[in-house]
CSV table of C-alpha atoms and ligand atoms in Angstrom, one decimal:
chain,number,residue,atom,x,y,z
W,1,UNK,CA,37.3,-125.7,-73.6
W,2,UNK,CA,36.8,-123.6,-70.3
W,3,UNK,CA,34.4,-120.7,-70.4
W,4,UNK,CA,36.2,-117.0,-71.2
W,5,UNK,CA,36.4,-114.4,-69.1
W,6,UNK,CA,37.7,-111.0,-70.2
W,7,UNK,CA,39.5,-108.6,-68.3
W,8,UNK,CA,39.8,-104.2,-68.9
W,9,UNK,CA,42.8,-102.9,-67.3
W,10,UNK,CA,41.8,-99.4,-66.1
W,11,UNK,CA,44.8,-99.2,-64.0
W,12,UNK,CA,46.7,-96.6,-65.9
W,13,UNK,CA,43.6,-94.5,-66.5
W,14,UNK,CA,40.8,-94.9,-63.6
W,15,UNK,CA,44.2,-96.1,-61.1
W,16,UNK,CA,46.4,-93.3,-61.9
W,17,UNK,CA,43.8,-90.6,-62.5
W,18,UNK,CA,43.3,-90.2,-58.8
W,19,UNK,CA,47.5,-90.4,-57.7
W,20,UNK,CA,48.3,-87.1,-55.8
W,21,UNK,CA,51.5,-87.2,-57.1
W,22,UNK,CA,52.4,-86.4,-60.9
W,23,UNK,CA,53.8,-89.4,-62.7
W,24,UNK,CA,56.0,-88.9,-65.1
W,25,UNK,CA,54.8,-90.1,-68.8
W,26,UNK,CA,58.1,-92.1,-68.6
W,27,UNK,CA,56.2,-94.3,-65.7
W,28,UNK,CA,53.0,-94.3,-67.5
W,29,UNK,CA,54.0,-95.6,-70.5
W,30,UNK,CA,56.3,-98.3,-68.7
W,31,UNK,CA,53.8,-99.9,-66.8
W,32,UNK,CA,51.5,-99.7,-70.3
W,33,UNK,CA,54.5,-101.6,-71.7
W,34,UNK,CA,54.4,-103.9,-69.4
W,35,UNK,CA,50.8,-104.8,-68.8
W,36,UNK,CA,50.8,-105.0,-73.2
W,37,UNK,CA,53.0,-108.3,-72.4
W,38,UNK,CA,50.9,-109.5,-70.6
W,39,UNK,CA,48.1,-111.5,-72.8
W,40,UNK,CA,45.6,-108.7,-72.0
W,41,UNK,CA,43.4,-107.3,-74.7
W,42,UNK,CA,42.1,-104.6,-73.2
W,43,UNK,CA,44.1,-101.5,-71.5
W,44,UNK,CA,42.6,-98.0,-70.7
W,45,UNK,CA,45.9,-96.1,-71.1
W,46,UNK,CA,44.3,-92.0,-70.3
W,47,UNK,CA,41.9,-89.6,-70.6
W,48,UNK,CA,40.8,-86.7,-72.8
W,49,UNK,CA,39.0,-84.6,-70.3
W,50,UNK,CA,39.1,-81.2,-69.0
W,51,UNK,CA,43.0,-80.9,-67.6
W,52,UNK,CA,42.1,-78.3,-65.1
W,53,UNK,CA,39.5,-81.0,-63.7
W,54,UNK,CA,41.7,-84.0,-64.1
W,55,UNK,CA,45.4,-82.6,-64.4
W,56,UNK,CA,46.8,-86.8,-63.9
W,57,UNK,CA,45.5,-87.4,-67.3
W,58,UNK,CA,46.3,-83.7,-68.9
W,59,UNK,CA,49.9,-86.0,-70.4
W,60,UNK,CA,47.3,-88.8,-72.3
W,61,UNK,CA,48.5,-87.3,-75.8
W,62,UNK,CA,52.2,-87.7,-74.5
W,63,UNK,CA,51.3,-91.5,-73.2
W,64,UNK,CA,49.8,-92.3,-76.3
W,65,UNK,CA,53.1,-91.0,-78.7
W,66,UNK,CA,55.2,-93.1,-76.6
W,67,UNK,CA,54.1,-96.4,-75.7
W,68,UNK,CA,54.8,-99.2,-77.6
W,69,UNK,CA,51.8,-100.4,-79.0
W,70,UNK,CA,50.7,-104.6,-79.4
W,71,UNK,CA,49.3,-106.1,-82.2
W,72,UNK,CA,45.8,-107.2,-80.8
W,73,UNK,CA,45.4,-105.1,-77.9
W,74,UNK,CA,43.3,-102.4,-77.9
W,75,UNK,CA,43.7,-98.8,-76.3
W,76,UNK,CA,40.9,-97.2,-74.7
W,77,UNK,CA,40.8,-93.7,-73.7
W,78,UNK,CA,37.6,-91.7,-71.7
W,79,UNK,CA,36.5,-89.1,-74.0
W,80,UNK,CA,33.3,-87.3,-72.6
W,81,UNK,CA,32.3,-84.4,-75.0
W,82,UNK,CA,33.7,-83.2,-78.7
W,83,UNK,CA,37.0,-81.1,-77.4
W,84,UNK,CA,38.1,-84.5,-75.8
W,85,UNK,CA,37.2,-86.2,-78.8
W,86,UNK,CA,39.4,-83.8,-81.1
W,87,UNK,CA,42.0,-84.6,-78.5
W,88,UNK,CA,42.0,-88.1,-79.0
W,89,UNK,CA,42.0,-87.1,-82.8
W,90,UNK,CA,45.3,-85.1,-82.9
W,91,UNK,CA,46.9,-87.7,-80.3
W,92,UNK,CA,46.1,-90.8,-82.2
W,93,UNK,CA,48.7,-92.9,-83.6
W,94,UNK,CA,47.6,-94.8,-86.9
W,95,UNK,CA,47.3,-98.3,-86.9
W,96,UNK,CA,46.7,-98.6,-83.2
W,97,UNK,CA,43.1,-100.5,-82.2
W,98,UNK,CA,41.8,-97.9,-80.2
W,99,UNK,CA,38.3,-97.8,-78.0
W,100,UNK,CA,36.7,-94.6,-76.8
W,101,UNK,CA,35.2,-94.9,-73.6
W,102,UNK,CA,32.1,-92.4,-73.0
W,103,UNK,CA,30.7,-92.5,-69.2
W,104,UNK,CA,27.1,-91.0,-67.7
W,105,UNK,CA,25.9,-91.6,-64.1
W,106,UNK,CA,23.0,-93.3,-62.9
W,107,UNK,CA,22.6,-90.2,-60.2
W,108,UNK,CA,22.2,-86.7,-60.9
W,109,UNK,CA,24.2,-85.5,-57.6
W,110,UNK,CA,27.8,-87.6,-59.8
W,111,UNK,CA,26.5,-86.5,-63.0
W,112,UNK,CA,27.3,-82.5,-61.8
W,113,UNK,CA,29.8,-83.3,-59.6
W,114,UNK,CA,32.0,-85.5,-62.6
W,115,UNK,CA,30.8,-84.1,-65.8
W,116,UNK,CA,29.4,-80.7,-64.1
W,117,UNK,CA,26.1,-81.5,-66.3
W,118,UNK,CA,22.7,-83.4,-66.2
W,119,UNK,CA,22.9,-87.0,-67.1
W,120,UNK,CA,20.4,-86.3,-69.9
W,121,UNK,CA,22.9,-83.5,-70.7
W,122,UNK,CA,25.9,-85.8,-70.5
W,123,UNK,CA,24.1,-88.3,-73.2
W,124,UNK,CA,23.6,-85.3,-75.3
W,125,UNK,CA,27.5,-83.9,-74.8
W,126,UNK,CA,28.7,-87.8,-75.5
W,127,UNK,CA,26.7,-88.0,-78.8
W,128,UNK,CA,28.1,-86.8,-81.2
W,129,UNK,CA,31.5,-88.3,-80.1
W,130,UNK,CA,30.0,-92.0,-80.6
W,131,UNK,CA,29.2,-90.6,-84.0
W,132,UNK,CA,32.2,-89.3,-84.6
W,133,UNK,CA,33.6,-92.8,-83.2
W,134,UNK,CA,31.3,-94.9,-85.6
W,135,UNK,CA,32.2,-92.5,-88.8
W,136,UNK,CA,36.0,-92.9,-87.6
W,137,UNK,CA,35.4,-96.7,-87.3
W,138,UNK,CA,36.8,-96.6,-83.3
W,139,UNK,CA,35.1,-99.1,-81.3
W,140,UNK,CA,32.8,-97.2,-78.3
W,141,UNK,CA,32.3,-98.7,-75.2
W,142,UNK,CA,30.4,-96.7,-72.0
W,143,UNK,CA,30.5,-96.0,-68.1
W,144,UNK,CA,27.8,-95.7,-66.2
W,145,UNK,CA,29.2,-95.1,-62.6
W,146,UNK,CA,27.3,-94.6,-59.1
W,147,UNK,CA,25.2,-98.4,-60.2
W,148,UNK,CA,24.6,-99.4,-56.2
W,149,UNK,CA,25.4,-95.9,-54.4
W,150,UNK,CA,26.4,-92.5,-54.6
W,151,UNK,CA,28.2,-90.0,-53.0
W,152,UNK,CA,25.8,-87.6,-52.7
W,153,UNK,CA,22.8,-89.3,-52.8
W,154,UNK,CA,23.1,-92.5,-51.2
W,155,UNK,CA,21.6,-95.7,-52.7
W,156,UNK,CA,20.7,-95.8,-55.9
W,157,UNK,CA,17.8,-97.9,-57.5
W,158,UNK,CA,18.3,-100.3,-59.6
W,159,UNK,CA,15.9,-99.1,-62.0
W,160,UNK,CA,18.2,-95.5,-62.7
W,161,UNK,CA,20.8,-98.0,-63.4
W,162,UNK,CA,18.6,-99.8,-65.9
W,163,UNK,CA,17.3,-96.4,-67.1
W,164,UNK,CA,21.2,-95.2,-68.0
W,165,UNK,CA,21.7,-98.1,-69.3
W,166,UNK,CA,19.2,-97.8,-72.0
W,167,UNK,CA,19.7,-94.2,-72.3
W,168,UNK,CA,23.5,-95.3,-74.0
W,169,UNK,CA,22.0,-97.9,-75.8
W,170,UNK,CA,19.6,-95.5,-77.4
W,171,UNK,CA,22.9,-93.9,-78.7
W,172,UNK,CA,24.4,-97.0,-80.2
W,173,UNK,CA,25.2,-100.5,-79.4
W,174,UNK,CA,27.8,-100.5,-77.1
W,175,UNK,CA,29.3,-102.5,-73.7
W,176,UNK,CA,28.1,-101.4,-70.8
W,177,UNK,CA,30.5,-101.0,-67.9
W,178,UNK,CA,28.4,-100.7,-64.5
W,179,UNK,CA,30.6,-98.8,-62.1
W,180,UNK,CA,30.4,-99.2,-58.6
W,181,UNK,CA,32.1,-96.2,-58.1
W,182,UNK,CA,32.8,-95.6,-54.4
W,183,UNK,CA,33.0,-99.2,-53.7
W,184,UNK,CA,29.9,-99.7,-51.4
W,185,UNK,CA,28.2,-102.6,-53.2
W,186,UNK,CA,27.2,-105.9,-51.7
W,187,UNK,CA,26.2,-109.2,-53.1
W,188,UNK,CA,22.8,-108.0,-53.0
W,189,UNK,CA,22.7,-104.9,-54.1
W,190,UNK,CA,24.8,-106.0,-57.1
W,191,UNK,CA,22.6,-108.4,-57.9
W,192,UNK,CA,19.4,-106.2,-57.3
W,193,UNK,CA,21.0,-103.8,-59.5
W,194,UNK,CA,21.9,-106.7,-62.5
W,195,UNK,CA,18.5,-108.1,-62.2
W,196,UNK,CA,17.4,-104.5,-63.4
W,197,UNK,CA,19.6,-104.1,-66.2
W,198,UNK,CA,19.4,-107.8,-67.5
W,199,UNK,CA,16.0,-106.4,-68.2
W,200,UNK,CA,17.0,-104.1,-70.7
W,201,UNK,CA,20.6,-105.0,-71.6
W,202,UNK,CA,22.0,-109.0,-72.2
W,203,UNK,CA,24.6,-110.7,-69.8
W,204,UNK,CA,27.1,-110.3,-73.0
W,205,UNK,CA,26.8,-106.6,-73.2
W,206,UNK,CA,27.9,-105.0,-70.0
W,207,UNK,CA,30.8,-105.9,-67.6
W,208,UNK,CA,31.3,-105.1,-63.9
W,209,UNK,CA,33.8,-102.2,-62.5
W,210,UNK,CA,33.8,-102.9,-59.5
W,211,UNK,CA,35.9,-100.6,-56.6
W,212,UNK,CA,36.9,-101.9,-53.7
W,213,UNK,CA,36.3,-99.5,-50.5
W,214,UNK,CA,34.2,-102.0,-49.0
W,215,UNK,CA,36.2,-105.0,-49.4
W,216,UNK,CA,33.1,-106.8,-51.5
W,217,UNK,CA,35.0,-106.0,-55.0
W,218,UNK,CA,35.7,-109.6,-55.4
W,219,UNK,CA,32.4,-111.2,-54.1
W,220,UNK,CA,30.4,-108.6,-56.3
W,221,UNK,CA,32.7,-110.0,-59.6
W,222,UNK,CA,31.2,-113.7,-58.5
W,223,UNK,CA,27.6,-112.3,-58.1
W,224,UNK,CA,28.0,-110.8,-61.2
W,225,UNK,CA,29.7,-114.0,-62.9
W,226,UNK,CA,26.5,-115.9,-61.2
W,227,UNK,CA,24.2,-113.7,-63.4
W,228,UNK,CA,26.2,-114.3,-66.9
W,229,UNK,CA,28.7,-111.4,-66.7
W,230,UNK,CA,31.7,-112.4,-68.5
W,231,UNK,CA,33.8,-109.2,-68.7
W,232,UNK,CA,35.3,-107.4,-65.5
W,233,UNK,CA,37.2,-104.0,-65.1
W,234,UNK,CA,40.3,-103.9,-62.6
W,235,UNK,CA,43.5,-102.2,-61.9
W,236,UNK,CA,46.7,-103.7,-61.4
W,237,UNK,CA,48.1,-103.5,-58.1
W,238,UNK,CA,44.7,-101.8,-57.0
W,239,UNK,CA,45.7,-98.8,-58.2
W,240,UNK,CA,42.3,-96.3,-58.3
W,241,UNK,CA,39.6,-94.1,-57.2
W,242,UNK,CA,37.6,-91.1,-58.7
W,243,UNK,CA,38.7,-87.5,-58.1
W,244,UNK,CA,35.2,-86.7,-57.9
W,245,UNK,CA,33.9,-89.5,-56.0
W,246,UNK,CA,35.0,-88.4,-52.3
W,247,UNK,CA,35.8,-92.1,-50.6
W,248,UNK,CA,36.7,-93.9,-54.2
W,249,UNK,CA,39.4,-95.8,-53.3
W,250,UNK,CA,41.4,-98.7,-55.8
W,251,UNK,CA,39.3,-100.7,-58.3
W,252,UNK,CA,39.5,-104.5,-57.5
W,253,UNK,CA,42.8,-105.4,-58.2
W,254,UNK,CA,43.6,-107.6,-61.4
W,255,UNK,CA,45.8,-109.8,-59.6
W,256,UNK,CA,43.2,-110.7,-57.3
W,257,UNK,CA,40.8,-111.0,-60.0
W,258,UNK,CA,42.9,-113.0,-62.3
W,259,UNK,CA,43.6,-115.6,-59.1
W,260,UNK,CA,39.4,-115.8,-58.1
W,261,UNK,CA,38.4,-116.4,-61.6
W,262,UNK,CA,41.1,-118.8,-62.9
W,263,UNK,CA,40.4,-120.6,-59.5
W,264,UNK,CA,36.9,-121.0,-60.4
W,265,UNK,CA,38.2,-122.2,-63.6
W,266,UNK,CA,37.6,-119.4,-66.0
W,267,UNK,CA,40.2,-118.5,-68.3
W,268,UNK,CA,41.6,-115.5,-69.4
W,269,UNK,CA,44.5,-115.5,-71.7
W,270,UNK,CA,46.5,-113.7,-69.2
W,271,UNK,CA,49.7,-114.4,-67.8
W,272,UNK,CA,49.7,-113.7,-64.1
W,273,UNK,CA,53.2,-113.6,-63.4
W,274,UNK,CA,53.4,-110.6,-65.5
W,275,UNK,CA,51.0,-109.1,-64.0
W,276,UNK,CA,52.8,-110.0,-60.9
W,277,UNK,CA,55.4,-107.8,-61.7
W,278,UNK,CA,53.0,-105.3,-63.7
W,279,UNK,CA,51.5,-104.7,-59.5
W,280,UNK,CA,54.7,-104.5,-58.2
W,281,UNK,CA,55.4,-101.7,-60.6
W,282,UNK,CA,52.1,-99.8,-60.0
W,283,UNK,CA,52.3,-100.2,-56.1
W,284,UNK,CA,55.6,-98.1,-56.9
W,285,UNK,CA,53.9,-95.2,-58.3
W,286,UNK,CA,51.7,-94.1,-55.2
H,1,HMG,P1,32.9,-77.8,-68.1
H,1,HMG,O1,34.2,-76.7,-67.1
H,1,HMG,O2,31.5,-77.7,-67.9
H,1,HMG,O3,33.4,-77.6,-69.4
H,1,HMG,O4,33.7,-79.4,-67.5
H,1,HMG,P2,33.5,-76.4,-70.5
H,1,HMG,O5,32.5,-77.4,-71.4
H,1,HMG,O6,32.4,-75.6,-69.9
H,1,HMG,O7,34.8,-76.0,-70.5
H,1,HMG,C1,35.5,-75.3,-69.8
H,1,HMG,C2,37.0,-75.1,-70.3
H,1,HMG,O8,37.3,-76.7,-70.4
H,1,HMG,C3,37.2,-74.9,-71.7
H,1,HMG,O9,38.6,-74.4,-71.3
H,1,HMG,C4,37.3,-76.1,-72.6
H,1,HMG,O10,38.3,-76.0,-73.9
H,1,HMG,C5,37.7,-77.4,-71.6
H,1,HMG,P3,38.9,-72.7,-71.2
H,1,HMG,O11,37.8,-72.3,-72.6
H,1,HMG,O12,38.1,-72.8,-69.7
H,1,HMG,O13,39.6,-72.7,-71.4
H,1,HMG,N1,37.5,-78.5,-72.0
H,1,HMG,C6,38.1,-79.5,-72.4
H,1,HMG,N2,40.0,-79.7,-72.3
H,1,HMG,C7,40.5,-80.7,-72.3
H,1,HMG,N3,39.7,-82.0,-72.6
H,1,HMG,C8,38.4,-81.6,-73.1
H,1,HMG,C9,37.9,-81.1,-72.4
H,1,HMG,N4,36.4,-80.1,-72.4
H,1,HMG,C10,35.8,-78.7,-72.4
H,1,HMG,N5,37.7,-82.8,-73.4
H,1,HMG,C11,33.9,-81.8,-69.0
H,1,HMG,C12,32.9,-80.6,-68.3
H,1,HMG,C13,33.3,-82.5,-69.0
H,1,HMG,C14,35.5,-81.5,-69.8
H,1,HMG,C15,34.6,-81.7,-67.1
H,1,HMG,O14,33.4,-82.2,-66.2
H,1,HMG,C16,36.1,-82.7,-66.9
H,1,HMG,O15,36.5,-82.7,-67.6
H,1,HMG,N6,35.2,-83.6,-66.3
H,1,HMG,C17,36.1,-85.2,-66.5
H,1,HMG,C18,35.7,-85.9,-65.3
H,1,HMG,C19,36.7,-87.1,-65.2
H,1,HMG,O16,37.2,-87.3,-66.1
H,1,HMG,N7,36.3,-87.9,-64.1
H,1,HMG,C20,37.3,-89.0,-63.8
H,1,HMG,C21,36.6,-90.3,-64.7
H,1,HMG,S1,35.4,-90.9,-64.6
H,1,HMG,C22,35.4,-92.4,-63.6
H,1,HMG,O17,36.4,-92.4,-62.9
H,1,HMG,C23,34.4,-93.0,-63.1
H,1,HMG,C24,34.6,-94.7,-64.3
H,1,HMG,O18,35.8,-95.3,-63.7
H,1,HMG,C25,33.3,-95.6,-63.9
H,1,HMG,C26,32.9,-95.8,-62.2
H,1,HMG,O19,34.3,-95.9,-61.7
H,1,HMG,O20,31.9,-95.2,-61.7
H,1,HMG,C27,34.6,-94.2,-65.8
H,2,MG,MG1,36.2,-95.6,-62.2
């Protein structure tokens, strides 16, 4: 049997959070519902963050209420603090499988820009979220941003990424998704970063989250595959960016990752035809 790669679709969150135009809830829901029919098992659908910081995600409660969840699909939402947890608890629909994603940065500059606090403070704020999720039986995923480069501080030391990963894992066991937030990573910098992180976490506990600014994202996926990672984040239609990371364009496109990993002999269980339709829909939202 071929080896499996698991794709975590982040377009409805990481993609749409950065769009200038207001995207109606109905359009977001149409995209999510189509993605739910593709065989994807992980779809990130929104954020419970400050609406002043990311107005595009302010309607996540309405998205959760209106989408049609599919059994076997886990729907992720970003939650930075207890205020966000309370928003999620008020909005969640009984019986749906959710995942809460917490996020920190490997660089202090980006932490201040994205979360208005230091890395250590961000861990303090997310710790009660993780505890609440554990108590509620909701799985947690962690992100580390700026794993190769920071928009403010330049190159990020691999040791800083390993340290940030350890900080998340000290809170609770979780999959840690390693974000090349501004898409400046190359095969070399990604490999050096992964060598350091693999000293503190097994490849099975890690995911690659590559933005495609430099056109290197697919090469970085391959580097990470060679180093044992089997989980990758991507955004249908190459939607994406982070409003607090100048120069962060789209995530690597889901359809491109699918094509590459399938060509390399991996299985994903994801239907490329449905993803192609979703990519057309996503591109129409820009
Ligand atoms: P702050 O201003 O320091 O927060 O922001 P505060 O605690 O001082 O609260 C200020 C106001 O915000 C208060 O309201 C709070 O109630 C409210 P007021 O009294 O002024 O009316 N507030 C909230 N409202 C709704 N939901 C909340 C919430 N928290 C506070 N959860 C904060 C701190 C973390 C809230 C802010 O910095 C924030 O929302 N940041 C999120 C930024 C974000 O979403 N960035 C994009 C996602 S990360 C990303 O894209 C990277 C990733 O893809 C990986 C990669 O590529 O590297 C994951
Ligand atoms: Mg991202």
